[in-house]
Amino acid sequence: MIAEFSQVVDWAGCSIRAFAWHPHTSKFAVALLDDSIRVYNTNSATVPILKHRLQRNVASMAWKPLCASILAVACQSCVLVWHLDPTSLSTRPSSGCAQVLAYPGHSPVTSLAWAPSGEMLLSASPVDTAMLVWDVSTENCVPLQWFGGGGVTYLAWSPDGSKVLAATPSAVFRVWEAQMWTCERWPTIKGRCQTGCWSPDGSRLLFTVLGESVIYSLSFSEYSGEMQGQVGGSKTASIVADLSETTFETLYGEERIGGEVHSMVWDPSGERLAALIRGNPETPESRTIVAVFRTRNSPVFELLPCGFLQGEPGAEPQLIAFHPCFKKGALLTVCWSTGRISHIPFFFVSAQFPCFSPSHSPVVALSSSSASVREQPLFSEL
Amino acid sequence: MRAGGEEQQALLRQVLGWRVAASIAWSVLLLPLCTAVFISISSIDLFHPIQWISNSFNDWYTSYVIFCILLMSVVILIISIFNVEFYAVVPSIPCSRLALLGKIIHPRQVIHSVVHAIMGMLVAWCAAVMTKGKFQFLALPCTASESLDGAVQHMCLNEYHLFLLLSGAFMGYNYSLLYLVNNMNYLPFPIIQQYKYLRFRRSLPLLVKRSCVESLYLVRNVCVAYYFFGYIPRAWISTTMDLNTDSKLHPLDTFTGLLDLSLLYHTWLCGIFLLITWHIAWLLFKIYATEAHHFPVQPTFAEETDQCLPKILNSNPPLIIKFLALQDLMLLSQYSPVRRQEVFSLSQPGGHPHNWTAISKECLNLLSDLTQKLIMQQEAAATNGRVKQPSTGELGRSLSSSEAAVTEEMAFQTQRSNVVSRAHMPSLVKSSLLPLKALSTSDLGSSFGSPFSSPALNRKAGILDLNSPWHGSVQSPHVMRRGPKLWTSSSDLQMNGSHQASFPVISFARVGNEAIQPSFIYTWLQNKQEQVRSFLSKRVLIMYFFSKHPEASIQAVFSDAQMHIWALEGLSRLVAASFTEDRFGVVQTTLPAILNTLLILQEVVDKHFKLPHASSKPPRISGSLMDTSYKTLRFALRASLKTAIYRITTTFGEHLNAVQVSAEHKKRLQQFLEFKE
């Protein structure tokens, strides 16, 4: 069941099961097939390995924002919250550092989301109709119940903290507003909502539906605290990109690319969108590929194709994530089926959110776990 | 003063009045529904379902039932009045068993218990009447007395009815006892805001489940109690009401008598009914009372000035108002840009940031009070020999070294650290800290005035300083540094039981004005108390009652931490928002003070969690109806303190290097900037 709803393409078989960047520093955690978690840090050579008796079938991980080193892990039976000491040199933190958050009927946990302000943790399970709001420090939780639609498969908290996307196993998804916790219900036509991502200001949601190879966009009215308990979504979602299968003439011959989007991430500056496109299972030559788009959210929404990413021969992308605070543009991390993790930087100057301290030195140097990537020529002018 | 008190009462009535009324109205409105369900279930008949349903439909309209509903509405009203009278936002945690015992036999609690027992009996009577059948009347014509002259029929006692009444009284008393022991009067504020209906709906299944289980235990206890003591009330009632005992029926205080399934079932149902209706009243009051209240930041009309947020925070309102105000501050800082703008605005004639000054002053006061309390507690732990002394001394030294580093403009900061190092005096000087608090407040005011560099303000602050009893010590660090030494020596002398120790105390008191006088008596009393305690502690039974539960005493220290959590959140969010929204730079002037307070608190809290008795993990909470969140408030405080500092450091980033703080704090801030805390 976890494999069905996971954001990883082949969760059951891939050696990397989950990946999470720390929201403020260059540190990330990788969950492996043997249920251990490794934490890599660019500034230190020690790689702590986290193991716990209850850490089984890790489906998702999330670092607590506004905090040095607290990692929430979605496991088979519970949510584990690791309190790691960032200055410690030990490679095997004891299981005493982990807090166990369990709730009857809430397993397996497949999705986690921290509030961007760091106060609350949301956890969801496809079999539990309630998603839980945790106050992690006191281990109190509030179940947010609704009826119909089954459990919750995927959670995404908008970066401004005002809204939460909750996808269900049926053909409906919900958007909660995070102040009074009321929700708006969105039926989809064909299948369940597979993935979704928020624009940085929380005013636009891009999502995809299982069984359709298009990206939908849903805009929300400008958020202000005065409208309590209103989600403020527009009436209908519009199609912004059609990713159905097409043929490309390349140097290496004809390539067929396109299909359903399995997972989708938006870079924190709102300039790049990466979509993991799963090929058509019927045609053997079509394969899984990462498509990158250039985006702009204001004054009008724009989505322009930018390029494709492919790995070594035989390597298929499994999981994608953007670095949350890459100063010189955007940094996309791709986990491949071979077990490699590669970081692909995109250098540009953001038009909307110019950096407060622009240009230190234009050095590319962020490839912490070694990776050799054959990149398609990528151009990101602007 | 009195006028102020009346104003506060009026405010309390205005804020809480309609909430109480609405909660009572809803619990009374829900009563007929509960009654209908109760009647249907109590007359359940699975073999004739249609007859059962039609019968119970007919029963709902009988005059008995309507009378019972009216009577129970009165009961609910009285229960709600007790809820309102007994609520507390800060739980009282008994530190030893003796304290708990003292609470139980406190007259207030005795009245509570007695009234609840009577109310329980009334509810049980209603339940018995509505159940009908063999429970309906207390007196029945005897079946045994086949009297020859039918005119004089003997009345016999219906023991089933009596049993139900007594169990109602027992349940009422038990409810009252649990109300006390489980701190049910504590109003926990929810971690997320939700509409009242949704909160009620969310809690309802748990409430029903808990009531059923609790009622089951109560029935067992009632049976046991009746088995042993049942004959007393039976004999008493029989004699006072001149009723006979029916010789044909089994007496109920025997084993076979109590094994009557229908009796047990109806007692259980009656218990459920009682607990559910009372718990609903309690739950509704809790939900209504903790709902967020919207205080205006800027008064629109002149008569509203007393109700606006800065004014309320700075006055000393009833605690619930203060809690609601702080909660509102947290919410506005998080969700409402418009209201934040009002906080950062300048006053119209004059251009003073009164709103921000008032709000930040109160928040900082709260936080430094907590710092003092924690230092004092650590001090107490240290003198008990659990912790080495140097640890606290070190902090003091670091503070005094930072003192030297700061410049004249940072006068505020200096005095603040003075306050803290003063708190390192033995905890015996609690009362003498009161004038200090007043002093720090006045200093704060002066530092807020300083950026506008109006000489009049500065002079005023100076006058305030002169008036304060600690004027001398604040001006010259010499006296201040000698202060603690004097105190420790005098208290040491007193430990030896010599009364001559009073001499140095008084001599010092002359230096520092009479404000210290009470603390001497306090010291002496505490000393005596200590002696008595050590004498008694050798007796095992007394030890059992006196032994302090370490967890409880820690919980007691943090019992009002919810206030501090909100103050931290509100303050840090406002500061973070000021980075983009504060057009006049009003926040910048207080940024050093805020950072200082937060970092000192962080240091003290860290130290607190290293105490040997403080567990570092929250205990497991079972899914119970009672809210035990007050037991874990200290963990929430630690987490939100860290988040608050990180919120400020991540927002300001490198710009924090330009803020004037002591070298030590700069180092600390750097660690936060590098995410290494």
JSON list of C-alpha atoms in Angstrom, two decimals, chain B residues 597-667:
[
{"chain": "B", "resi": 597, "resn": "THR", "atom": "CA", "xyz": [15.91, 38.14, 27.38]},
{"chain": "B", "resi": 598, "resn": "LEU", "atom": "CA", "xyz": [15.42, 35.21, 25.05]},
{"chain": "B", "resi": 599, "resn": "LEU", "atom": "CA", "xyz": [19.03, 34.08, 25.26]},
{"chain": "B", "resi": 600, "resn": "ILE", "atom": "CA", "xyz": [19.17, 34.31, 29.03]},
{"chain": "B", "resi": 601, "resn": "LEU", "atom": "CA", "xyz": [15.94, 32.37, 29.28]},
{"chain": "B", "resi": 602, "resn": "GLN", "atom": "CA", "xyz": [17.31, 29.82, 26.87]},
{"chain": "B", "resi": 603, "resn": "GLU", "atom": "CA", "xyz": [20.36, 29.37, 29.04]},
{"chain": "B", "resi": 604, "resn": "VAL", "atom": "CA", "xyz": [18.29, 28.94, 32.17]},
{"chain": "B", "resi": 605, "resn": "VAL", "atom": "CA", "xyz": [15.83, 26.56, 30.56]},
{"chain": "B", "resi": 606, "resn": "ASP", "atom": "CA", "xyz": [18.69, 24.46, 29.23]},
{"chain": "B", "resi": 607, "resn": "LYS", "atom": "CA", "xyz": [20.10, 24.29, 32.69]},
{"chain": "B", "resi": 608, "resn": "HIS", "atom": "CA", "xyz": [16.75, 23.34, 34.11]},
{"chain": "B", "resi": 609, "resn": "PHE", "atom": "CA", "xyz": [16.48, 20.35, 31.82]},
{"chain": "B", "resi": 610, "resn": "LYS", "atom": "CA", "xyz": [19.87, 19.19, 32.98]},
{"chain": "B", "resi": 611, "resn": "LEU", "atom": "CA", "xyz": [18.71, 18.97, 36.57]},
{"chain": "B", "resi": 612, "resn": "PRO", "atom": "CA", "xyz": [18.78, 15.37, 37.70]},
{"chain": "B", "resi": 613, "resn": "HIS", "atom": "CA", "xyz": [15.11, 15.22, 38.54]},
{"chain": "B", "resi": 614, "resn": "ALA", "atom": "CA", "xyz": [13.80, 16.67, 35.33]},
{"chain": "B", "resi": 615, "resn": "SER", "atom": "CA", "xyz": [12.92, 13.99, 32.86]},
{"chain": "B", "resi": 616, "resn": "SER", "atom": "CA", "xyz": [13.86, 14.95, 29.35]},
{"chain": "B", "resi": 617, "resn": "LYS", "atom": "CA", "xyz": [10.92, 13.32, 27.65]},
{"chain": "B", "resi": 618, "resn": "PRO", "atom": "CA", "xyz": [7.23, 13.89, 28.04]},
{"chain": "B", "resi": 619, "resn": "PRO", "atom": "CA", "xyz": [5.39, 10.99, 29.67]},
{"chain": "B", "resi": 620, "resn": "ARG", "atom": "CA", "xyz": [3.07, 8.90, 27.58]},
{"chain": "B", "resi": 621, "resn": "ILE", "atom": "CA", "xyz": [-0.44, 10.23, 27.46]},
{"chain": "B", "resi": 622, "resn": "SER", "atom": "CA", "xyz": [-3.25, 7.76, 27.21]},
{"chain": "B", "resi": 623, "resn": "GLY", "atom": "CA", "xyz": [-6.31, 8.75, 25.23]},
{"chain": "B", "resi": 624, "resn": "SER", "atom": "CA", "xyz": [-8.30, 10.04, 28.14]},
{"chain": "B", "resi": 625, "resn": "LEU", "atom": "CA", "xyz": [-11.00, 12.62, 28.34]},
{"chain": "B", "resi": 626, "resn": "MET", "atom": "CA", "xyz": [-9.14, 14.60, 30.97]},
{"chain": "B", "resi": 627, "resn": "ASP", "atom": "CA", "xyz": [-6.66, 17.01, 29.57]},
{"chain": "B", "resi": 628, "resn": "THR", "atom": "CA", "xyz": [-3.25, 16.49, 31.03]},
{"chain": "B", "resi": 629, "resn": "SER", "atom": "CA", "xyz": [-1.49, 18.96, 28.79]},
{"chain": "B", "resi": 630, "resn": "TYR", "atom": "CA", "xyz": [-0.39, 21.01, 31.79]},
{"chain": "B", "resi": 631, "resn": "LYS", "atom": "CA", "xyz": [1.95, 18.18, 32.68]},
{"chain": "B", "resi": 632, "resn": "THR", "atom": "CA", "xyz": [3.95, 18.67, 29.53]},
{"chain": "B", "resi": 633, "resn": "LEU", "atom": "CA", "xyz": [3.95, 22.43, 29.26]},
{"chain": "B", "resi": 634, "resn": "ARG", "atom": "CA", "xyz": [7.64, 22.68, 30.01]},
{"chain": "B", "resi": 635, "resn": "PHE", "atom": "CA", "xyz": [8.51, 20.70, 26.90]},
{"chain": "B", "resi": 636, "resn": "ALA", "atom": "CA", "xyz": [6.30, 22.96, 24.85]},
{"chain": "B", "resi": 637, "resn": "LEU", "atom": "CA", "xyz": [8.02, 25.96, 26.38]},
{"chain": "B", "resi": 638, "resn": "ARG", "atom": "CA", "xyz": [11.47, 24.62, 25.55]},
{"chain": "B", "resi": 639, "resn": "ALA", "atom": "CA", "xyz": [10.47, 23.91, 21.97]},
{"chain": "B", "resi": 640, "resn": "SER", "atom": "CA", "xyz": [8.80, 27.22, 21.36]},
{"chain": "B", "resi": 641, "resn": "LEU", "atom": "CA", "xyz": [11.67, 29.13, 22.94]},
{"chain": "B", "resi": 642, "resn": "LYS", "atom": "CA", "xyz": [14.08, 27.57, 20.50]},
{"chain": "B", "resi": 643, "resn": "THR", "atom": "CA", "xyz": [11.73, 28.13, 17.61]},
{"chain": "B", "resi": 644, "resn": "ALA", "atom": "CA", "xyz": [11.30, 31.74, 18.66]},
{"chain": "B", "resi": 645, "resn": "ILE", "atom": "CA", "xyz": [15.03, 32.42, 18.63]},
{"chain": "B", "resi": 646, "resn": "TYR", "atom": "CA", "xyz": [15.44, 30.61, 15.32]},
{"chain": "B", "resi": 647, "resn": "ARG", "atom": "CA", "xyz": [12.56, 32.58, 13.86]},
{"chain": "B", "resi": 648, "resn": "ILE", "atom": "CA", "xyz": [14.33, 35.82, 14.65]},
{"chain": "B", "resi": 649, "resn": "THR", "atom": "CA", "xyz": [17.76, 34.65, 13.54]},
{"chain": "B", "resi": 650, "resn": "THR", "atom": "CA", "xyz": [16.59, 33.17, 10.24]},
{"chain": "B", "resi": 651, "resn": "THR", "atom": "CA", "xyz": [14.60, 36.27, 9.41]},
{"chain": "B", "resi": 652, "resn": "PHE", "atom": "CA", "xyz": [17.34, 38.75, 10.20]},
{"chain": "B", "resi": 653, "resn": "GLY", "atom": "CA", "xyz": [20.24, 36.56, 9.18]},
{"chain": "B", "resi": 654, "resn": "GLU", "atom": "CA", "xyz": [23.55, 38.40, 8.95]},
{"chain": "B", "resi": 655, "resn": "HIS", "atom": "CA", "xyz": [21.96, 41.67, 9.99]},
{"chain": "B", "resi": 656, "resn": "LEU", "atom": "CA", "xyz": [21.94, 40.43, 13.58]},
{"chain": "B", "resi": 657, "resn": "ASN", "atom": "CA", "xyz": [25.67, 41.05, 13.73]},
{"chain": "B", "resi": 658, "resn": "ALA", "atom": "CA", "xyz": [24.89, 44.74, 13.77]},
{"chain": "B", "resi": 659, "resn": "VAL", "atom": "CA", "xyz": [22.73, 44.42, 16.88]},
{"chain": "B", "resi": 660, "resn": "GLN", "atom": "CA", "xyz": [24.48, 45.36, 20.07]},
{"chain": "B", "resi": 661, "resn": "VAL", "atom": "CA", "xyz": [24.60, 42.41, 22.39]},
{"chain": "B", "resi": 662, "resn": "SER", "atom": "CA", "xyz": [27.29, 41.13, 24.70]},
{"chain": "B", "resi": 663, "resn": "ALA", "atom": "CA", "xyz": [30.11, 39.06, 23.27]},
{"chain": "B", "resi": 664, "resn": "GLU", "atom": "CA", "xyz": [28.82, 35.93, 24.86]},
{"chain": "B", "resi": 665, "resn": "HIS", "atom": "CA", "xyz": [25.39, 36.35, 23.39]},
{"chain": "B", "resi": 666, "resn": "LYS", "atom": "CA", "xyz": [26.91, 37.19, 20.06]},
{"chain": "B", "resi": 667, "resn": "LYS", "atom": "CA", "xyz": [28.63, 33.83, 20.14]}
]
